[in-house]
Amino acid sequence: MDAAVLTTPAVLILLGPPGAGKGTQARMLEEKFDLVQLSTGDLLRAAVAAGTDAGKAAKAVMEAGDLVSDEIVIAILRDRLGEADCAKGVILDGFPRTTVQAQALDDLLTSTGQKINAAISLEVQDAEMVTRISGRYTCGGCGEGYHDSFKQPATAGTCDKCGSTDMKRRADDNAETVASRLEAYHAQTAPLIAYYDGKGALNTINAMGQIDEIAQGLNDIVTSAMA
Ligand SMILES: [Zn+2]
């Protein structure tokens, strides 16, 4: 079915741990389906900059050093969903984070005649993810990327491209940090996954494959969810 026949904009939720390629896939969906990706940080910044009522409320809370309440985020989201560029639909990234927020989002969408078309969980195998992320390093000379397991330079420690021996690793790419990031992600996301599964809106996709394969799987899910 052509997306143009939709009477209400699609609402997709993208869930995935750091390193699962969520940003890349969200950009693909934006282009392919004319959607807009909305992250909580971007929403807040834009609302504060625009000086909307909800934006002013958020600014006051943030200036006081407090966390912006769910009510304010929902109010900002309500304003944003009404803007012209969201006419085809949105991809929510980083919101909701809790089932309380998910319920509030459902209430908002009910009031606007919308619903969650699909919650899509990018699934990773944790042990393999730790290997992938913790093995990464880059040449400090030219920025070429390398990997302990998948892409070693011809001469250990020397860049194939520029000959530099200045190899850099991100401090937070070590195995322990990556494992604990994944653990925190699962702990935070499990209730949300159960929530959307209970509503029949959950779709899972293996995020460990080739980028093209993942994109194709997402494409199928979104095509079907927007039909
Ligand atoms: Zn180099």
Short mmCIF file of N, CA and C and ligand atoms in Angstrom, two decimals, residues 138-144 146 158-167, ligand 1:
data_model
loop_
_atom_site.label_atom_id
_atom_site.label_comp_id
_atom_site.label_asym_id
_atom_site.label_seq_id
_atom_site.Cartn_x
_atom_site.Cartn_y
_atom_site.Cartn_z
N THR A 138 41.83 3.32 15.86
CA THR A 138 42.00 4.13 14.65
C THR A 138 43.41 4.72 14.60
N CYS A 139 43.85 4.99 13.39
CA CYS A 139 45.14 5.65 13.19
C CYS A 139 45.01 7.13 13.56
N GLY A 140 45.90 7.57 14.45
CA GLY A 140 45.88 8.97 14.85
C GLY A 140 46.38 9.89 13.74
N GLY A 141 47.08 9.31 12.76
CA GLY A 141 47.62 10.12 11.67
C GLY A 141 46.59 10.45 10.61
N CYS A 142 45.82 9.42 10.18
CA CYS A 142 44.90 9.66 9.06
C CYS A 142 43.46 9.26 9.36
N GLY A 143 43.22 8.66 10.53
CA GLY A 143 41.86 8.31 10.89
C GLY A 143 41.38 6.96 10.37
N GLU A 144 42.26 6.22 9.68
CA GLU A 144 41.87 4.89 9.18
C GLU A 144 41.46 4.00 10.36
N TYR A 146 40.81 0.39 12.30
CA TYR A 146 41.31 -1.00 12.36
C TYR A 146 40.58 -1.77 13.43
N THR A 158 51.38 -0.36 12.72
CA THR A 158 51.74 0.65 11.72
C THR A 158 50.62 0.80 10.70
N CYS A 159 50.17 2.02 10.48
CA CYS A 159 49.04 2.25 9.58
C CYS A 159 49.41 1.91 8.13
N ASP A 160 48.53 1.12 7.48
CA ASP A 160 48.74 0.76 6.06
C ASP A 160 48.69 2.00 5.17
N LYS A 161 47.87 2.96 5.54
CA LYS A 161 47.62 4.11 4.67
C LYS A 161 48.71 5.16 4.75
N CYS A 162 49.11 5.51 6.00
CA CYS A 162 50.00 6.67 6.15
C CYS A 162 51.30 6.35 6.88
N GLY A 163 51.42 5.11 7.40
CA GLY A 163 52.67 4.72 8.05
C GLY A 163 52.81 5.19 9.50
N SER A 164 51.80 5.89 9.99
CA SER A 164 51.86 6.36 11.38
C SER A 164 51.82 5.17 12.34
N THR A 165 52.48 5.31 13.49
CA THR A 165 52.40 4.27 14.52
C THR A 165 51.59 4.78 15.70
N ASP A 166 50.89 5.88 15.49
CA ASP A 166 50.08 6.48 16.56
C ASP A 166 48.66 5.92 16.50
N MET A 167 48.46 4.72 17.08
CA MET A 167 47.13 4.09 17.06
C MET A 167 46.36 4.49 18.32
ZN ZN B 1 47.10 6.32 9.06
#
